[in-house]
């Protein structure tokens, strides 16, 4: 009896449906679809949603989150994580208010605050890259240090600067507009465009992606991994200081404590925007979409009078969903690479 063997090559196994869907739509398309659905739903149910005043509030409330998220995007792209960014922002804001109270003019106080933020970030970068301490340990520890510094120098009190002359230029900027466009939105656009250009068209930007994809391969290709990573954490500290200046401008003061859910919001926005938690994939434009998506959710909760106590739960659930989708996407990419190499 003759046995016939089918020698035709086996068809490659099909990836799970969710992985194929995510590859087809891209990492940010889910957030864009969510934004469209939310806008339609809120537009029909909340007449105030599509008003200039509501969108102005939306921009103002999320500007600091956006700047923190842009800095965090750099860190995640490099394969790291900065848990101290919110505490660094709180300490920078307190330092800024104390300088104004001491008689500093607005510009010197702003520059000094930005330098303080850079020093906070550089401290993380040095300890991680030259002290060879894991980034989770370093940034968790410095978060506690920065939070304590804010409490010590402020004596645990909220510092109000509304009546101080040096604060008035900051306050005028927060309320100002150019050709009907809020100056705060102009600042956000400038910072986002600058971050996109740095990541796409500079040697440093390519190095950030390279060390996030494979740190050892980047080193073998001549990239100064330690210095690149240090600069990434310095950018994160700078973004914390910038965000603190905006918060002081909005709230006319600074508190030594900070909102614990803010870090969760920032991380969720970056991951929803498509930046991989494992590094090397993503970008700032996706982060902008993630911030806008979460901002509309929070805006919708406010307009529908849902208790603010639920905001942390919503952000946590969205963060878990974003990471789960990222894992599914990574598994799809891994499966595709494995099949193509077989």
XYZ file of C-alpha atoms in Angstrom:
342
model
C 0.000 0.000 0.000
C 1.339 3.423 -0.990
C 1.081 6.257 1.523
C 0.813 9.753 0.006
C 2.346 12.532 2.051
C 1.080 16.062 1.517
C 4.275 18.121 1.127
C 2.558 21.464 0.676
C 3.814 24.041 3.218
C 1.580 24.534 6.196
C -0.359 27.778 6.238
C 0.852 30.108 8.999
C -1.270 30.059 12.118
C -3.647 32.963 12.334
C -3.156 35.386 15.163
C -6.030 35.864 17.612
C -8.791 38.144 16.383
C -8.052 40.895 18.925
C -4.363 40.996 17.930
C -5.238 41.254 14.219
C -7.753 43.997 14.972
C -5.223 45.988 16.999
C -2.561 45.663 14.292
C -5.034 46.819 11.672
C -6.256 49.846 13.590
C -2.977 50.985 15.129
C -2.234 51.658 18.783
C -4.047 54.988 19.026
C -7.101 54.297 16.914
C -8.999 52.759 19.805
C -8.565 55.983 21.806
C -9.628 58.057 18.790
C -12.755 55.920 18.399
C -13.421 56.354 22.123
C -13.103 60.136 21.774
C -15.586 60.182 18.891
C -18.110 58.054 20.795
C -17.751 60.143 23.965
C -18.110 63.419 22.061
C -21.276 62.205 20.333
C -22.784 60.867 23.558
C -21.924 63.946 25.627
C -22.918 66.300 22.811
C -26.432 64.821 22.732
C -26.912 64.554 26.496
C -25.018 67.618 27.767
C -25.789 70.864 25.878
C -22.832 72.608 27.550
C -20.292 70.102 26.177
C -19.787 71.737 22.746
C -19.268 75.236 24.108
C -16.121 77.337 24.001
C -16.145 77.704 27.778
C -16.232 73.936 28.339
C -13.371 73.287 25.918
C -11.358 76.112 27.489
C -11.829 74.450 30.874
C -10.894 71.091 29.329
C -7.615 72.503 28.003
C -6.804 74.337 31.220
C -7.537 71.331 33.431
C -5.402 68.955 31.348
C -2.490 71.157 30.322
C -0.318 70.114 33.285
C -1.234 66.452 32.693
C -0.210 66.783 29.048
C 3.196 68.224 29.892
C 3.846 65.553 32.529
C 2.748 62.898 30.044
C 5.096 64.188 27.342
C 8.050 63.912 29.741
C 6.889 60.458 30.832
C 6.669 59.392 27.170
C 10.406 60.010 26.776
C 11.117 57.873 29.858
C 8.875 54.975 28.777
C 10.263 55.037 25.221
C 13.742 54.585 26.704
C 12.579 51.539 28.650
C 12.472 53.288 32.041
C 9.841 54.672 34.415
C 9.721 57.777 36.599
C 7.436 57.400 39.626
C 8.722 60.644 41.153
C 7.509 63.035 38.455
C 4.385 64.182 40.323
C 6.220 64.659 43.630
C 8.962 66.586 41.784
C 6.239 68.821 40.367
C 4.786 69.475 43.830
C 8.210 70.375 45.262
C 8.990 72.612 42.264
C 5.670 74.431 42.661
C 6.323 75.073 46.356
C 9.825 76.363 45.558
C 8.381 78.704 42.909
C 5.825 80.164 45.331
C 8.419 80.639 48.059
C 10.660 82.520 45.625
C 7.774 84.827 44.699
C 7.077 85.421 48.383
C 10.755 86.285 48.874
C 10.530 89.065 46.295
C 11.715 87.329 43.110
C 10.359 88.663 39.834
C 8.412 86.235 37.659
C 11.124 85.463 35.080
C 13.978 84.652 37.515
C 11.596 82.566 39.609
C 10.418 80.639 36.539
C 13.982 79.974 35.372
C 15.058 78.872 38.854
C 12.067 76.532 39.086
C 12.917 74.942 35.745
C 16.497 74.424 36.931
C 15.231 72.792 40.124
C 13.102 70.422 38.050
C 16.101 69.542 35.883
C 18.173 68.836 39.000
C 15.470 66.512 40.331
C 15.449 64.627 37.037
C 19.233 64.564 36.797
C 19.425 63.080 40.302
C 17.243 60.185 39.135
C 19.295 59.778 35.986
C 22.617 59.702 37.814
C 21.463 57.196 40.443
C 19.947 54.902 37.797
C 22.671 55.040 35.159
C 25.836 55.595 37.160
C 24.757 54.201 40.523
C 23.262 51.182 38.690
C 20.226 51.158 40.990
C 16.937 49.896 39.456
C 14.743 52.755 38.242
C 11.751 51.569 40.271
C 13.765 51.768 43.491
C 15.327 55.126 42.637
C 12.195 56.949 41.513
C 10.072 55.492 44.312
C 12.668 56.670 46.822
C 13.130 60.135 45.319
C 9.340 60.562 45.152
C 9.297 60.236 48.918
C 12.284 62.594 49.259
C 10.753 65.281 47.014
C 7.406 65.028 48.818
C 9.125 65.462 52.189
C 11.150 68.410 50.903
C 7.940 70.145 49.835
C 6.443 69.623 53.301
C 9.571 70.794 55.117
C 10.197 74.013 53.179
C 6.503 74.998 53.252
C 5.995 73.930 56.856
C 3.150 71.776 55.572
C 1.060 74.781 54.513
C -0.465 75.776 51.198
C 1.260 78.885 49.805
C -1.039 81.444 48.174
C 0.622 83.913 45.804
C -2.392 85.628 44.238
C -1.655 89.012 45.867
C 2.079 88.945 45.123
C 3.236 91.272 42.330
C 5.640 88.713 40.833
C 2.738 86.321 40.220
C 0.663 88.698 38.110
C 2.532 88.055 34.778
C 1.928 84.311 35.273
C -1.736 84.882 36.041
C -2.132 87.187 33.027
C -0.588 84.514 30.813
C -2.992 81.880 32.112
C -5.980 84.095 31.260
C -4.532 85.534 28.035
C -5.263 84.685 24.404
C -3.876 85.485 20.960
C -6.380 85.881 18.098
C -8.936 84.151 20.281
C -6.694 81.156 21.009
C -5.791 80.643 24.704
C -2.073 81.204 25.335
C -1.991 78.017 27.384
C -3.089 76.042 24.308
C -0.391 77.794 22.247
C 2.214 76.780 24.832
C 0.982 73.179 24.784
C 1.167 73.014 20.993
C 4.694 74.475 20.942
C 5.922 71.942 23.525
C 4.285 68.992 21.755
C 5.704 70.008 18.359
C 9.159 70.449 19.898
C 8.981 67.003 21.525
C 7.848 65.373 18.256
C 10.669 67.020 16.309
C 13.259 65.959 18.896
C 12.122 62.333 18.809
C 11.809 62.092 15.020
C 14.639 64.190 13.652
C 17.504 64.231 16.152
C 20.232 61.744 16.988
C 19.104 61.915 20.606
C 15.529 60.977 19.643
C 16.672 57.954 17.661
C 18.909 56.960 20.562
C 15.904 57.046 22.928
C 14.014 54.561 20.734
C 17.132 52.433 20.293
C 17.885 51.978 24.001
C 14.202 51.300 24.654
C 14.158 48.550 22.019
C 17.404 46.878 23.029
C 19.779 48.548 25.454
C 22.727 46.235 24.772
C 22.345 46.448 20.982
C 22.227 50.233 21.249
C 25.474 50.211 23.236
C 27.171 47.958 20.687
C 26.095 50.392 17.952
C 27.962 53.213 19.627
C 25.123 54.937 21.455
C 26.035 56.475 24.808
C 23.282 54.646 26.672
C 23.972 56.105 30.108
C 24.045 59.727 28.963
C 20.951 59.291 26.783
C 19.024 57.774 29.671
C 20.237 60.527 32.029
C 18.955 63.192 29.627
C 15.612 61.388 29.408
C 15.140 61.621 33.182
C 16.285 65.239 33.082
C 13.515 65.948 30.542
C 11.060 64.244 32.879
C 12.146 66.559 35.721
C 11.869 69.582 33.436
C 8.331 68.570 32.464
C 7.459 68.271 36.175
C 8.660 71.845 36.797
C 6.747 73.182 33.777
C 3.591 71.422 34.907
C 3.999 72.869 38.402
C 4.192 76.417 36.988
C 0.928 75.857 35.120
C -0.751 74.443 38.212
C 0.366 77.421 40.283
C -0.963 79.722 37.564
C -4.340 77.949 37.591
C -4.721 77.564 41.339
C -2.893 80.799 42.368
C -0.818 78.833 44.832
C 0.899 75.551 45.626
C 0.184 72.813 48.138
C 3.032 70.672 49.527
C 0.938 67.542 48.980
C -0.107 66.194 45.612
C -2.952 64.278 44.030
C -2.047 60.585 44.169
C -4.232 59.796 41.157
C -2.297 62.209 38.949
C 0.551 59.751 38.345
C -2.015 57.099 37.428
C -3.645 59.504 34.980
C -0.305 60.378 33.368
C 0.737 56.741 32.940
C -2.692 55.769 31.604
C -2.598 58.583 29.044
C 0.838 57.558 27.750
C -0.069 53.869 27.498
C -3.462 54.546 25.915
C -1.643 56.645 23.334
C 0.266 53.570 22.192
C 3.644 53.935 23.894
C 4.768 50.448 24.885
C 5.430 49.922 28.584
C 8.454 47.853 27.539
C 9.952 50.785 25.602
C 11.038 51.456 22.032
C 7.573 51.966 20.522
C 5.135 54.863 20.581
C 5.339 58.628 20.441
C 4.166 61.984 21.710
C 1.226 62.408 19.316
C -0.319 59.226 20.700
C 0.171 60.634 24.196
C -1.756 63.774 23.212
C -4.637 61.540 22.097
C -4.455 59.618 25.375
C -4.564 62.816 27.457
C -7.502 64.132 25.413
C -9.340 60.813 25.804
C -8.962 60.780 29.595
C -9.735 64.499 29.789
C -13.059 63.996 28.009
C -13.904 61.105 30.345
C -13.242 63.302 33.390
C -15.134 66.178 31.784
C -18.063 63.856 31.148
C -18.034 62.664 34.757
C -18.152 66.279 35.903
C -20.944 67.277 33.537
C -23.029 64.265 34.570
C -22.426 65.019 38.263
C -20.636 61.743 38.999
C -18.745 61.953 42.293
C -15.076 62.906 41.958
C -14.330 59.947 44.234
C -14.881 57.708 41.199
C -12.174 59.372 39.120
C -9.370 57.272 40.549
C -11.352 54.090 39.897
C -12.012 55.125 36.308
C -8.363 55.985 35.694
C -7.246 52.699 37.250
C -9.645 50.663 35.120
C -8.566 52.519 31.967
C -4.887 51.973 32.857
C -5.437 48.203 33.250
C -7.326 48.106 29.953
C -4.559 50.060 28.194
C -1.854 47.705 29.485
C -3.954 44.641 28.566
C -4.379 45.952 25.015
C -0.646 46.683 24.865
C 0.145 43.119 25.948
C -2.231 41.732 23.305
C -0.613 43.929 20.668
C 2.911 42.879 21.729
C 1.910 39.201 21.585
C 0.619 39.744 18.071
C 3.881 41.400 17.019
C 5.890 38.624 18.665
C 3.828 35.941 16.941
C 4.246 37.682 13.573
C 8.036 37.914 14.033
C 8.192 34.244 15.032
C 6.222 33.134 11.965
C 8.267 35.271 9.597
C 11.529 33.850 10.970
C 10.308 30.243 10.772
